[in-house]
Coordinates of C-alpha atoms and ligand atoms in Angstrom, one line a residue:
X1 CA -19.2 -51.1 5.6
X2 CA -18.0 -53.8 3.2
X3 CA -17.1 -53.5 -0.2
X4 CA -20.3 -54.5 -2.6
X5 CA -19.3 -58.0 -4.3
X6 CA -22.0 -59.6 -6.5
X7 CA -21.3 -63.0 -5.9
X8 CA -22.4 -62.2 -1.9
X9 CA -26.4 -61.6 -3.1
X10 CA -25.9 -65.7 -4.0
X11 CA -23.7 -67.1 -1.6
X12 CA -22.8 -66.2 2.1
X13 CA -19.5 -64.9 1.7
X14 CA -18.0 -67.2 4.4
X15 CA -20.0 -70.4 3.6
X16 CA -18.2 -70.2 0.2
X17 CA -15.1 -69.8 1.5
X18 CA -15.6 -73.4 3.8
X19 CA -17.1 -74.8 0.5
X20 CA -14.5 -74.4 -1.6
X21 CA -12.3 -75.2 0.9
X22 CA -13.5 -78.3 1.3
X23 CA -13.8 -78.8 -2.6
X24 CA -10.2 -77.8 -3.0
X25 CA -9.0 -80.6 -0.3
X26 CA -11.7 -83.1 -1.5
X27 CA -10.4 -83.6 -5.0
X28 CA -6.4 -82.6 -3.4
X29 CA -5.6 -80.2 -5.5
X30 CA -2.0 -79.8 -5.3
X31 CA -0.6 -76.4 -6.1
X32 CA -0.1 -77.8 -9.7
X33 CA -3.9 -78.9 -9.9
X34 CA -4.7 -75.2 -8.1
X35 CA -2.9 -73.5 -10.9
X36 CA -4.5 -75.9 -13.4
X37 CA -8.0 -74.4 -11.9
X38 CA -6.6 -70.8 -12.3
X39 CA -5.8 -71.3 -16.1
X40 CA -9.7 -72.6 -16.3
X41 CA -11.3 -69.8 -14.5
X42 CA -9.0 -67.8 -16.7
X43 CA -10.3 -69.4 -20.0
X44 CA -14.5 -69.1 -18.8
X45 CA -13.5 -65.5 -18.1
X46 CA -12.2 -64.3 -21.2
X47 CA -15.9 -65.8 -22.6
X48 CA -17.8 -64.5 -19.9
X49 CA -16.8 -60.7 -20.4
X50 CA -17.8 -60.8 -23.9
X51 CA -21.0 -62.6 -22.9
X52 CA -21.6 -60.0 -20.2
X53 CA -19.7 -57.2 -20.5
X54 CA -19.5 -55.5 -17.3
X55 CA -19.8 -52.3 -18.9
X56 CA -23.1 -52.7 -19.5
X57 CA -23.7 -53.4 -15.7
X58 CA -21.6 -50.3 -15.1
X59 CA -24.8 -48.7 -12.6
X60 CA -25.1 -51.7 -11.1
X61 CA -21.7 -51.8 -9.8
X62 CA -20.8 -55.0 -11.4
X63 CA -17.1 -55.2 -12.1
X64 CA -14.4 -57.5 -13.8
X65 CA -14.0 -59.0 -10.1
X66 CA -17.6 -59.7 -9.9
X67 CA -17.1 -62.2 -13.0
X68 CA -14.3 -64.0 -11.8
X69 CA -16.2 -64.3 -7.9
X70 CA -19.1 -65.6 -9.8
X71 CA -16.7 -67.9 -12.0
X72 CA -15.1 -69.3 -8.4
X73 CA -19.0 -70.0 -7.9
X74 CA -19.7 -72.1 -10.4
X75 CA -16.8 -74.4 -10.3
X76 CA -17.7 -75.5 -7.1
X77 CA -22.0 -75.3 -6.9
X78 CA -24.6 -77.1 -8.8
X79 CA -27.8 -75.2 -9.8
X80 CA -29.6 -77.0 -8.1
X81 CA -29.2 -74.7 -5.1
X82 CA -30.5 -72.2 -7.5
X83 CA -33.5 -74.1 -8.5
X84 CA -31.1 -74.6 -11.9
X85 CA -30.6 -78.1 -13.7
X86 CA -27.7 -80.4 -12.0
X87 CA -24.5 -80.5 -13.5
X88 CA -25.4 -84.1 -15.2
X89 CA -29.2 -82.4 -16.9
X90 CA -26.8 -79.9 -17.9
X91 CA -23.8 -81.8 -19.2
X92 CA -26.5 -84.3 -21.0
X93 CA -28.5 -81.7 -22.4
X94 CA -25.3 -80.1 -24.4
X95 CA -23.0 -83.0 -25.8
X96 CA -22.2 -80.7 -28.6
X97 CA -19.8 -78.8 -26.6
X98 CA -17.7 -81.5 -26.7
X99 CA -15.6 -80.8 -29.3
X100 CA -13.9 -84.6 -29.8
X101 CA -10.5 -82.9 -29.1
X102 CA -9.4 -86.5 -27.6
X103 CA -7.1 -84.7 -25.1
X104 CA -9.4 -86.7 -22.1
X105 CA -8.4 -90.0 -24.0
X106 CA -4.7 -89.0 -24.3
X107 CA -3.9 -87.0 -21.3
X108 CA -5.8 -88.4 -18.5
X109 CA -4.3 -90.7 -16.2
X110 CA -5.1 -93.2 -14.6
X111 CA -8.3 -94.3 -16.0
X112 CA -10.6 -95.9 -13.1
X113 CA -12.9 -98.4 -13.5
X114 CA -14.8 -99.4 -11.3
X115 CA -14.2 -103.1 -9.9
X116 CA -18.0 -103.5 -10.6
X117 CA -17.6 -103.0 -13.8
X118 CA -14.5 -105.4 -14.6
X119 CA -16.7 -108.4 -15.2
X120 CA -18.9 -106.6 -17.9
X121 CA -16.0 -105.2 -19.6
X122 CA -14.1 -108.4 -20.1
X123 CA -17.1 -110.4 -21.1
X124 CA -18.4 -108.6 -23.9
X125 CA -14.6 -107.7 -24.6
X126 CA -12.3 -110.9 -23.6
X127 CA -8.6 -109.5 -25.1
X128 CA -8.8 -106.7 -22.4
X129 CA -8.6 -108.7 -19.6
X130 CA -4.5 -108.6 -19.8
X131 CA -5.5 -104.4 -20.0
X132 CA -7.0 -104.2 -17.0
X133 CA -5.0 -103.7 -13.7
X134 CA -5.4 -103.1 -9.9
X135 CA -5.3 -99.3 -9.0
X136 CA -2.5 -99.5 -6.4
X137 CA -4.7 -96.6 -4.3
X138 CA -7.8 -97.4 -4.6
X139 CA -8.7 -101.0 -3.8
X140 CA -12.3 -100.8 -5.0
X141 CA -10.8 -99.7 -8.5
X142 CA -8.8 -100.6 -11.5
X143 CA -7.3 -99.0 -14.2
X144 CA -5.7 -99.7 -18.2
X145 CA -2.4 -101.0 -17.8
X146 CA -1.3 -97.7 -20.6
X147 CA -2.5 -94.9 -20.8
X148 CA -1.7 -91.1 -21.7
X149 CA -2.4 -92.2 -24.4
X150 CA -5.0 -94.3 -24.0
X151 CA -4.4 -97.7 -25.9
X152 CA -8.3 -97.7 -27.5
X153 CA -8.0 -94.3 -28.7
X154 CA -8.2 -94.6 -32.9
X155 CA -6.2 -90.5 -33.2
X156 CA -6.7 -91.1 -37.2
X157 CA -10.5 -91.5 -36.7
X158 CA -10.6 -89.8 -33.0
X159 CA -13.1 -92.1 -31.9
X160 CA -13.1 -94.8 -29.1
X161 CA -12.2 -98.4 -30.0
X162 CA -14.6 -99.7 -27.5
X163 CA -16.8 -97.0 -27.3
X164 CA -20.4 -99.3 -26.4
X165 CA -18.1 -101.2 -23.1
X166 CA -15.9 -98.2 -22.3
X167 CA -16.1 -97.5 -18.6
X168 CA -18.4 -95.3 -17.1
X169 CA -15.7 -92.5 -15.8
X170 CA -15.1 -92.1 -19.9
X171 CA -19.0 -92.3 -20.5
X172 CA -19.3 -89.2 -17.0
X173 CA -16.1 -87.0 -18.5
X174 CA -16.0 -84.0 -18.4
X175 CA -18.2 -84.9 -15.4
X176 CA -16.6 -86.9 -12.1
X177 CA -18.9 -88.8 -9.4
X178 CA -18.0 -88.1 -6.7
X179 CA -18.9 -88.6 -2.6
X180 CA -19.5 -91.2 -0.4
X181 CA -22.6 -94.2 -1.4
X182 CA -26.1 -92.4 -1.8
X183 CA -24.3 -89.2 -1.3
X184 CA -22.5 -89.4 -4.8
X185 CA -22.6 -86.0 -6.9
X186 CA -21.3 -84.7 -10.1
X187 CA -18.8 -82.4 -10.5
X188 CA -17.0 -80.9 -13.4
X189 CA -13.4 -81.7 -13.9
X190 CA -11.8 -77.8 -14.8
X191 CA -9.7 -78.8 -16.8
X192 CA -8.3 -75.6 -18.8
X193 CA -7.9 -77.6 -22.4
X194 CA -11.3 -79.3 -22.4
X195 CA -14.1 -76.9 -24.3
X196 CA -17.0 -78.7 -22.9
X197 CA -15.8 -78.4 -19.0
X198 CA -15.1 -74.8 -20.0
X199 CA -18.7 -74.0 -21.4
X200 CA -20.3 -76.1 -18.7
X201 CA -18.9 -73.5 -16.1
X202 CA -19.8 -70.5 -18.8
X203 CA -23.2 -71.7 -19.3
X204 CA -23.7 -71.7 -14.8
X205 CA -21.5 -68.4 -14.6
X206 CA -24.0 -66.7 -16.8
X207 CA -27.4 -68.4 -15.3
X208 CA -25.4 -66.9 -11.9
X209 CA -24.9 -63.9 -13.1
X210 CA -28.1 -63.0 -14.5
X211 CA -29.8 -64.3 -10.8
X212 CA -27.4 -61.9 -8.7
X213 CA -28.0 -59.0 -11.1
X214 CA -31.9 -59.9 -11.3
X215 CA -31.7 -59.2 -7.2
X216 CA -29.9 -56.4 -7.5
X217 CA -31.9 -55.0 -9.8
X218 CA -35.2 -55.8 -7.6
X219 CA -34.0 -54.0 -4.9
X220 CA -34.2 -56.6 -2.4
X221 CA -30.4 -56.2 -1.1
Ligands
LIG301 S1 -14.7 -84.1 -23.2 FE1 -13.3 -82.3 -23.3 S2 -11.2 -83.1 -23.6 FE2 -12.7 -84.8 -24.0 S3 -13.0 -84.8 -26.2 FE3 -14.6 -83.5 -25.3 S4 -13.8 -81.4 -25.3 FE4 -12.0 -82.8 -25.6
LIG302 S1 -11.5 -96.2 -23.1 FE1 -12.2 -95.0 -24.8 S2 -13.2 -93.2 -24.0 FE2 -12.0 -94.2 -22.3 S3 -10.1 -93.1 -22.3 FE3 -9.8 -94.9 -23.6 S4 -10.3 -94.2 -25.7 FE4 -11.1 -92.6 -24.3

């Protein structure tokens, strides 16, 4: 008989295995991106055992391996499967845990934009037409011509210098869109230094949590 895992009253154990596969090669995690994702789960770990402390859960069966399976989890699955808000309702619904750090504005690279939304930019801000670029990969994209850091980031004031036309992968971070046209989903960029990415995967390990341990509890598997 197999060893009880938590995260298995959620998930089929193999059907998570193909998803995150397929997350994992979707975004191309490199191994320096995959140990990037390991210093994230890492950082929502240390949180999530004080937030539920598997002692507690002790009859259950729950242990420290159960948190970090659950952890895996919520990287890669919106709520949604779970009758839970999507990662955007989520993401909109607590801006505070953004806490202005300005690492996304000075450490991310390159910054897309969209070739749709070229036009708009320039207009309402002519001077950054010589700032704007073609993404050599991407042919539907561009990009600012510096970044890391990014050129309209005021570090004094930590604010954005064209905060109202900045483009919309600034106005989505920590959140990426991702997938093909009317297929296009959210997903959270784990990046280990960015608080609000970090308690956006918190916040879904816990609602997780709680649902595996309420159907353990019930008796049902
Ligand atoms: S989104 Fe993340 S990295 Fe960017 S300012 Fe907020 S906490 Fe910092
Ligand atoms: S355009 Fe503004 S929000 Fe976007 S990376 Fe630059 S400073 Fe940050």
């Amino acid at each position: 008989m197999s060893q009880f895992r938590l995260r298995d009253l959620l998930i089929d154990r193999e059907l998570f295995e193909s998803i995150r596969t397929a997350a994992l090669q979707e975004e191309g995690w490199d191994v320096e991106k995959q140990d990037e994702v390991k210093r994230f789960e890492r950082n929502v770990l240390q949180r999530m055992r004080k937030k539920r402390p598997v002692k507690k859960y002790k009859k259950l069966g729950v242990k420290k391996s159960d948190l970090v399976e659950i952890i895996q989890l919520a990287d890669i699955s919106s709520l949604e499967l779970f009758q839970g808000p999507s990662n955007l309702e989520l993401a909109k619904r607590h801006s505070e845990w953004c806490n202005h750090c300005g690492k996304c504005c000075t450490q991310s690279s390159p910054i897309f934009i969209h070739r749709d939304e070229v036009k708009a930019i320039t207009t309402l801000n002519p001077p950054l037409k010589d700032e704007i670029i073609p993404n050599q990969q991407y042919p539907e994209h561009y990009q600012f011509r510096l970044d890391q850091p990014c050129k309209f980031h005021d570090a004094q004031e930590k604010r954005c210098r064209i905060y109202d036309t900045r483009p919309q992968v600034c106005q989505n971070y920590p959140l990426m869109l991702i997938g093909s046209e009317g297929r296009e989903h959210h997903i959270i960029n784990l990046r280990p230094d960015c608080h609000y990415a970090i308690r956006l995967v918190l916040e879904k390990s816990m609602i997780l949590f709680d649902e595996a341990v309420k159907r353990k509890s019930s008796g049902s598997y």
